[in-house]
mmCIF file with all atom_site columns, C-alpha atoms in Angstrom:
data_model
loop_
_atom_site.group_PDB
_atom_site.id
_atom_site.type_symbol
_atom_site.label_atom_id
_atom_site.label_alt_id
_atom_site.label_comp_id
_atom_site.label_asym_id
_atom_site.label_entity_id
_atom_site.label_seq_id
_atom_site.pdbx_PDB_ins_code
_atom_site.Cartn_x
_atom_site.Cartn_y
_atom_site.Cartn_z
_atom_site.occupancy
_atom_site.B_iso_or_equiv
_atom_site.pdbx_formal_charge
_atom_site.auth_seq_id
_atom_site.auth_comp_id
_atom_site.auth_asym_id
_atom_site.auth_atom_id
_atom_site.pdbx_PDB_model_num
ATOM 1   C CA . MET E 1 1   ? 66.319 21.010 -53.623 1.00 47.00 ? 1   MET E CA 1
ATOM 2   C CA . SER E 1 2   ? 66.459 19.330 -50.212 1.00 56.00 ? 2   SER E CA 1
ATOM 3   C CA . ASP E 1 3   ? 68.180 20.746 -47.137 1.00 67.00 ? 3   ASP E CA 1
ATOM 4   C CA . SER E 1 4   ? 68.589 17.243 -45.733 1.00 73.00 ? 4   SER E CA 1
ATOM 5   C CA . VAL E 1 5   ? 71.988 16.161 -44.457 1.00 90.00 ? 5   VAL E CA 1
ATOM 6   C CA . ILE E 1 6   ? 71.136 12.549 -45.288 1.00 92.00 ? 6   ILE E CA 1
ATOM 7   C CA . ASP E 1 7   ? 72.926 11.206 -48.359 1.00 93.00 ? 7   ASP E CA 1
ATOM 8   C CA . ARG E 1 8   ? 69.906 9.921  -50.265 1.00 93.00 ? 8   ARG E CA 1
ATOM 9   C CA . ASP E 1 9   ? 72.090 8.460  -53.032 1.00 93.00 ? 9   ASP E CA 1
ATOM 10  C CA . ARG E 1 10  ? 73.448 5.836  -50.621 1.00 93.00 ? 10  ARG E CA 1
ATOM 11  C CA . ILE E 1 11  ? 70.005 4.536  -49.630 1.00 95.00 ? 11  ILE E CA 1
ATOM 12  C CA . ASN E 1 12  ? 68.103 1.912  -51.612 1.00 96.00 ? 12  ASN E CA 1
ATOM 13  C CA . THR E 1 13  ? 64.439 2.360  -52.456 1.00 98.00 ? 13  THR E CA 1
ATOM 14  C CA . PRO E 1 14  ? 62.413 0.227  -50.027 1.00 98.00 ? 14  PRO E CA 1
ATOM 15  C CA . GLN E 1 15  ? 60.634 -2.897 -51.221 1.00 98.00 ? 15  GLN E CA 1
ATOM 16  C CA . ILE E 1 16  ? 57.028 -3.491 -50.205 1.00 98.00 ? 16  ILE E CA 1
ATOM 17  C CA . GLN E 1 17  ? 55.167 -6.750 -49.773 1.00 98.00 ? 17  GLN E CA 1
ATOM 18  C CA . LEU E 1 18  ? 51.573 -5.578 -50.157 1.00 97.00 ? 18  LEU E CA 1
ATOM 19  C CA . GLU E 1 19  ? 48.943 -7.998 -48.894 1.00 97.00 ? 19  GLU E CA 1
ATOM 20  C CA . ASP E 1 20  ? 45.646 -8.214 -50.792 1.00 97.00 ? 20  ASP E CA 1
ATOM 21  C CA . GLU E 1 21  ? 43.517 -6.807 -47.950 1.00 96.00 ? 21  GLU E CA 1
ATOM 22  C CA . ALA E 1 22  ? 45.775 -3.750 -47.640 1.00 97.00 ? 22  ALA E CA 1
ATOM 23  C CA . ARG E 1 23  ? 45.799 -3.158 -51.405 1.00 97.00 ? 23  ARG E CA 1
ATOM 24  C CA . ASN E 1 24  ? 42.015 -3.415 -51.609 1.00 96.00 ? 24  ASN E CA 1
ATOM 25  C CA . GLN E 1 25  ? 41.539 -1.058 -48.671 1.00 96.00 ? 25  GLN E CA 1
ATOM 26  C CA . LEU E 1 26  ? 43.979 1.537  -50.036 1.00 97.00 ? 26  LEU E CA 1
ATOM 27  C CA . ILE E 1 27  ? 42.481 1.534  -53.521 1.00 96.00 ? 27  ILE E CA 1
ATOM 28  C CA . MET E 1 28  ? 38.978 1.840  -52.080 1.00 96.00 ? 28  MET E CA 1
ATOM 29  C CA . MET E 1 29  ? 40.016 4.758  -49.844 1.00 97.00 ? 29  MET E CA 1
ATOM 30  C CA . TRP E 1 30  ? 41.688 6.618  -52.721 1.00 97.00 ? 30  TRP E CA 1
ATOM 31  C CA . LYS E 1 31  ? 38.661 5.976  -54.945 1.00 96.00 ? 31  LYS E CA 1
ATOM 32  C CA . PHE E 1 32  ? 35.935 7.123  -52.553 1.00 97.00 ? 32  PHE E CA 1
ATOM 33  C CA . ASP E 1 33  ? 37.607 9.838  -50.464 1.00 98.00 ? 33  ASP E CA 1
ATOM 34  C CA . PRO E 1 34  ? 38.280 12.923 -52.609 1.00 98.00 ? 34  PRO E CA 1
ATOM 35  C CA . THR E 1 35  ? 40.482 14.458 -49.883 1.00 98.00 ? 35  THR E CA 1
ATOM 36  C CA . LEU E 1 36  ? 43.025 11.681 -50.513 1.00 98.00 ? 36  LEU E CA 1
ATOM 37  C CA . GLU E 1 37  ? 43.227 12.098 -54.290 1.00 94.00 ? 37  GLU E CA 1
ATOM 38  C CA . ASP E 1 38  ? 46.626 13.833 -54.315 1.00 96.00 ? 38  ASP E CA 1
ATOM 39  C CA . LYS E 1 39  ? 48.046 12.095 -51.236 1.00 98.00 ? 39  LYS E CA 1
ATOM 40  C CA . VAL E 1 40  ? 50.679 9.384  -50.867 1.00 98.00 ? 40  VAL E CA 1
ATOM 41  C CA . PHE E 1 41  ? 50.557 6.622  -48.266 1.00 98.00 ? 41  PHE E CA 1
ATOM 42  C CA . ARG E 1 42  ? 53.547 7.362  -46.049 1.00 99.00 ? 42  ARG E CA 1
ATOM 43  C CA . PHE E 1 43  ? 55.582 4.990  -43.897 1.00 98.00 ? 43  PHE E CA 1
ATOM 44  C CA . SER E 1 44  ? 57.470 6.595  -41.039 1.00 98.00 ? 44  SER E CA 1
ATOM 45  C CA . ILE E 1 45  ? 59.487 5.738  -37.970 1.00 96.00 ? 45  ILE E CA 1
ATOM 46  C CA . ASP E 1 46  ? 57.620 6.752  -34.847 1.00 94.00 ? 46  ASP E CA 1
ATOM 47  C CA . GLY E 1 47  ? 60.166 6.020  -32.114 1.00 91.00 ? 47  GLY E CA 1
ATOM 48  C CA . LYS E 1 48  ? 62.684 3.409  -31.011 1.00 87.00 ? 48  LYS E CA 1
ATOM 49  C CA . GLY E 1 49  ? 63.032 0.987  -28.140 1.00 83.00 ? 49  GLY E CA 1
ATOM 50  C CA . CYS E 1 50  ? 65.278 -1.940 -27.297 1.00 80.00 ? 50  CYS E CA 1
ATOM 51  C CA . ASP E 1 51  ? 63.308 -4.205 -29.652 1.00 82.00 ? 51  ASP E CA 1
ATOM 52  C CA . GLY E 1 52  ? 63.806 -1.854 -32.595 1.00 85.00 ? 52  GLY E CA 1
ATOM 53  C CA . PHE E 1 53  ? 61.839 0.919  -34.210 1.00 90.00 ? 53  PHE E CA 1
ATOM 54  C CA . ASP E 1 54  ? 58.139 1.709  -33.906 1.00 93.00 ? 54  ASP E CA 1
ATOM 55  C CA . TYR E 1 55  ? 56.293 2.527  -37.119 1.00 95.00 ? 55  TYR E CA 1
ATOM 56  C CA . ALA E 1 56  ? 53.422 4.651  -38.341 1.00 96.00 ? 56  ALA E CA 1
ATOM 57  C CA . CYS E 1 57  ? 51.622 4.979  -41.648 1.00 98.00 ? 57  CYS E CA 1
ATOM 58  C CA . GLY E 1 58  ? 48.977 7.167  -43.165 1.00 98.00 ? 58  GLY E CA 1
ATOM 59  C CA . PHE E 1 59  ? 48.045 9.530  -45.951 1.00 98.00 ? 59  PHE E CA 1
ATOM 60  C CA . ASP E 1 60  ? 50.212 12.609 -46.425 1.00 98.00 ? 60  ASP E CA 1
ATOM 61  C CA . VAL E 1 61  ? 51.493 15.034 -49.029 1.00 98.00 ? 61  VAL E CA 1
ATOM 62  C CA . ALA E 1 62  ? 54.535 13.984 -51.051 1.00 98.00 ? 62  ALA E CA 1
ATOM 63  C CA . HIS E 1 63  ? 57.891 15.697 -50.502 1.00 97.00 ? 63  HIS E CA 1
ATOM 64  C CA . ASP E 1 64  ? 60.725 16.155 -53.001 1.00 95.00 ? 64  ASP E CA 1
ATOM 65  C CA . GLU E 1 65  ? 63.193 14.028 -51.019 1.00 95.00 ? 65  GLU E CA 1
ATOM 66  C CA . ASP E 1 66  ? 60.768 11.098 -50.630 1.00 97.00 ? 66  ASP E CA 1
ATOM 67  C CA . PHE E 1 67  ? 61.447 7.653  -51.966 1.00 98.00 ? 67  PHE E CA 1
ATOM 68  C CA . LYS E 1 68  ? 58.279 6.750  -53.869 1.00 98.00 ? 68  LYS E CA 1
ATOM 69  C CA . VAL E 1 69  ? 57.083 3.245  -54.705 1.00 98.00 ? 69  VAL E CA 1
ATOM 70  C CA . LEU E 1 70  ? 54.122 2.685  -57.031 1.00 97.00 ? 70  LEU E CA 1
ATOM 71  C CA . VAL E 1 71  ? 51.207 0.940  -55.326 1.00 96.00 ? 71  VAL E CA 1
ATOM 72  C CA . GLU E 1 72  ? 50.734 -2.407 -57.041 1.00 91.00 ? 72  GLU E CA 1
ATOM 73  C CA . GLY E 1 73  ? 47.385 -2.445 -58.821 1.00 87.00 ? 73  GLY E CA 1
ATOM 74  C CA . SER E 1 74  ? 47.193 1.329  -59.271 1.00 89.00 ? 74  SER E CA 1
ATOM 75  C CA . GLU E 1 75  ? 48.228 3.631  -62.080 1.00 87.00 ? 75  GLU E CA 1
ATOM 76  C CA . ASN E 1 76  ? 49.331 6.697  -60.134 1.00 94.00 ? 76  ASN E CA 1
ATOM 77  C CA . LYS E 1 77  ? 49.216 6.048  -56.380 1.00 97.00 ? 77  LYS E CA 1
ATOM 78  C CA . PHE E 1 78  ? 52.401 5.855  -54.375 1.00 98.00 ? 78  PHE E CA 1
ATOM 79  C CA . PHE E 1 79  ? 53.892 4.781  -51.086 1.00 98.00 ? 79  PHE E CA 1
ATOM 80  C CA . ALA E 1 80  ? 56.357 7.317  -49.685 1.00 99.00 ? 80  ALA E CA 1
ATOM 81  C CA . PHE E 1 81  ? 59.312 7.080  -47.318 1.00 98.00 ? 81  PHE E CA 1
ATOM 82  C CA . ASP E 1 82  ? 61.458 9.968  -46.167 1.00 97.00 ? 82  ASP E CA 1
ATOM 83  C CA . PRO E 1 83  ? 65.195 9.139  -46.418 1.00 96.00 ? 83  PRO E CA 1
ATOM 84  C CA . PHE E 1 84  ? 65.457 8.219  -42.717 1.00 95.00 ? 84  PHE E CA 1
ATOM 85  C CA . ALA E 1 85  ? 62.553 5.760  -42.923 1.00 97.00 ? 85  ALA E CA 1
ATOM 86  C CA . ALA E 1 86  ? 63.817 4.382  -46.245 1.00 97.00 ? 86  ALA E CA 1
ATOM 87  C CA . ARG E 1 87  ? 67.205 3.574  -44.705 1.00 95.00 ? 87  ARG E CA 1
ATOM 88  C CA . TYR E 1 88  ? 65.769 1.652  -41.770 1.00 95.00 ? 88  TYR E CA 1
ATOM 89  C CA . MET E 1 89  ? 62.710 0.140  -43.489 1.00 97.00 ? 89  MET E CA 1
ATOM 90  C CA . PRO E 1 90  ? 64.266 -1.594 -46.523 1.00 96.00 ? 90  PRO E CA 1
ATOM 91  C CA . PHE E 1 91  ? 61.703 -4.434 -46.654 1.00 98.00 ? 91  PHE E CA 1
ATOM 92  C CA . VAL E 1 92  ? 58.171 -3.649 -45.493 1.00 98.00 ? 92  VAL E CA 1
ATOM 93  C CA . GLN E 1 93  ? 55.031 -5.739 -45.334 1.00 98.00 ? 93  GLN E CA 1
ATOM 94  C CA . LEU E 1 94  ? 51.685 -3.916 -45.272 1.00 98.00 ? 94  LEU E CA 1
ATOM 95  C CA . ASP E 1 95  ? 48.500 -5.699 -44.297 1.00 98.00 ? 95  ASP E CA 1
ATOM 96  C CA . PHE E 1 96  ? 45.016 -4.615 -43.226 1.00 98.00 ? 96  PHE E CA 1
ATOM 97  C CA . LYS E 1 97  ? 43.289 -6.375 -40.339 1.00 96.00 ? 97  LYS E CA 1
ATOM 98  C CA . GLN E 1 98  ? 39.663 -6.301 -39.264 1.00 91.00 ? 98  GLN E CA 1
ATOM 99  C CA . ASP E 1 99  ? 38.699 -7.848 -35.942 1.00 87.00 ? 99  ASP E CA 1
ATOM 100 C CA . PHE E 1 100 ? 35.001 -7.175 -35.409 1.00 86.00 ? 100 PHE E CA 1
ATOM 101 C CA . GLN E 1 101 ? 34.928 -9.182 -32.179 1.00 88.00 ? 101 GLN E CA 1
ATOM 102 C CA . ASN E 1 102 ? 37.447 -6.810 -30.558 1.00 88.00 ? 102 ASN E CA 1
ATOM 103 C CA . ASN E 1 103 ? 36.250 -3.759 -32.513 1.00 86.00 ? 103 ASN E CA 1
ATOM 104 C CA . THR E 1 104 ? 39.648 -3.066 -34.073 1.00 87.00 ? 104 THR E CA 1
ATOM 105 C CA . GLU E 1 105 ? 40.737 -2.500 -37.628 1.00 92.00 ? 105 GLU E CA 1
ATOM 106 C CA . GLY E 1 106 ? 43.618 -0.859 -39.408 1.00 96.00 ? 106 GLY E CA 1
ATOM 107 C CA . PHE E 1 107 ? 46.807 -1.163 -41.363 1.00 97.00 ? 107 PHE E CA 1
ATOM 108 C CA . VAL E 1 108 ? 49.599 -3.298 -39.941 1.00 96.00 ? 108 VAL E CA 1
ATOM 109 C CA . VAL E 1 109 ? 53.189 -2.366 -40.834 1.00 97.00 ? 109 VAL E CA 1
ATOM 110 C CA . THR E 1 110 ? 55.907 -4.976 -40.419 1.00 96.00 ? 110 THR E CA 1
ATOM 111 C CA . ASN E 1 111 ? 59.537 -4.128 -41.068 1.00 95.00 ? 111 ASN E CA 1
ATOM 112 C CA . LEU E 1 112 ? 60.942 -7.428 -42.313 1.00 96.00 ? 112 LEU E CA 1
ATOM 113 C CA . ALA E 1 113 ? 64.429 -6.146 -41.394 1.00 92.00 ? 113 ALA E CA 1
ATOM 114 C CA . GLN E 1 114 ? 63.430 -5.247 -37.811 1.00 90.00 ? 114 GLN E CA 1
ATOM 115 C CA . THR E 1 115 ? 65.926 -7.635 -36.207 1.00 88.00 ? 115 THR E CA 1
ATOM 116 C CA . ASP E 1 116 ? 68.791 -5.741 -37.873 1.00 86.00 ? 116 ASP E CA 1
ATOM 117 C CA . PHE E 1 117 ? 67.945 -2.598 -35.914 1.00 84.00 ? 117 PHE E CA 1
ATOM 118 C CA . LYS E 1 118 ? 67.469 -3.751 -32.315 1.00 81.00 ? 118 LYS E CA 1
ATOM 119 C CA . GLY E 1 119 ? 69.282 -2.128 -29.417 1.00 79.00 ? 119 GLY E CA 1
ATOM 120 C CA . LYS E 1 120 ? 72.248 0.089  -30.232 1.00 79.00 ? 120 LYS E CA 1
ATOM 121 C CA . PHE E 1 121 ? 72.847 -1.614 -33.583 1.00 78.00 ? 121 PHE E CA 1
ATOM 122 C CA . TRP E 1 122 ? 74.988 1.225  -34.978 1.00 74.00 ? 122 TRP E CA 1
ATOM 123 C CA . ARG E 1 123 ? 77.619 0.626  -32.281 1.00 71.00 ? 123 ARG E CA 1
ATOM 124 C CA . LYS E 1 124 ? 77.968 -3.009 -33.325 1.00 78.00 ? 124 LYS E CA 1
ATOM 125 C CA . ASP E 1 125 ? 77.934 -2.389 -37.069 1.00 82.00 ? 125 ASP E CA 1
ATOM 126 C CA . PRO E 1 126 ? 78.867 1.069  -38.389 1.00 80.00 ? 126 PRO E CA 1
ATOM 127 C CA . THR E 1 127 ? 77.578 0.095  -41.868 1.00 82.00 ? 127 THR E CA 1
ATOM 128 C CA . LYS E 1 128 ? 74.061 0.419  -40.433 1.00 82.00 ? 128 LYS E CA 1
ATOM 129 C CA . GLU E 1 129 ? 74.537 4.075  -39.559 1.00 83.00 ? 129 GLU E CA 1
ATOM 130 C CA . LEU E 1 130 ? 72.533 6.681  -41.418 1.00 85.00 ? 130 LEU E CA 1
ATOM 131 C CA . PRO E 1 131 ? 74.632 7.835  -44.407 1.00 88.00 ? 131 PRO E CA 1
ATOM 132 C CA . LEU E 1 132 ? 75.248 11.559 -44.146 1.00 86.00 ? 132 LEU E CA 1
ATOM 133 C CA . LYS E 1 133 ? 76.481 13.884 -46.850 1.00 84.00 ? 133 LYS E CA 1
ATOM 134 C CA . GLY E 1 134 ? 80.232 14.412 -46.662 1.00 77.00 ? 134 GLY E CA 1
ATOM 135 C CA . GLN E 1 135 ? 80.837 11.068 -44.912 1.00 75.00 ? 135 GLN E CA 1
ATOM 136 C CA . GLN E 1 136 ? 82.269 7.959  -46.511 1.00 66.00 ? 136 GLN E CA 1
#
């Protein structure tokens, strides 16, 4: 049972647009790294500025209150969102970029609903507030 004050029942399970490069990278990592075998790939909110939220992602243990989404192309691997992230990340795109010229690579998270959560959005539209237990 969760001690969360967030009303999980009033939050929709996020939808994920998984790009081929990201899918291939995830499946390869799960296949060849035994330390990831029982892990989920978690999306989280990592801060907020005037332009909206900042995001993070990575492998983690699953929690009871998580929203879990099956990774397309796998039989038992999941994406996970805690209720807070699920509320504010309803439509997510995940890609994987490799730029050998600039020596950078990694997963790229895009919240396709980012424009809905810029500035002090909850003051303008109370329906975008986090649903808490005991509130209507």
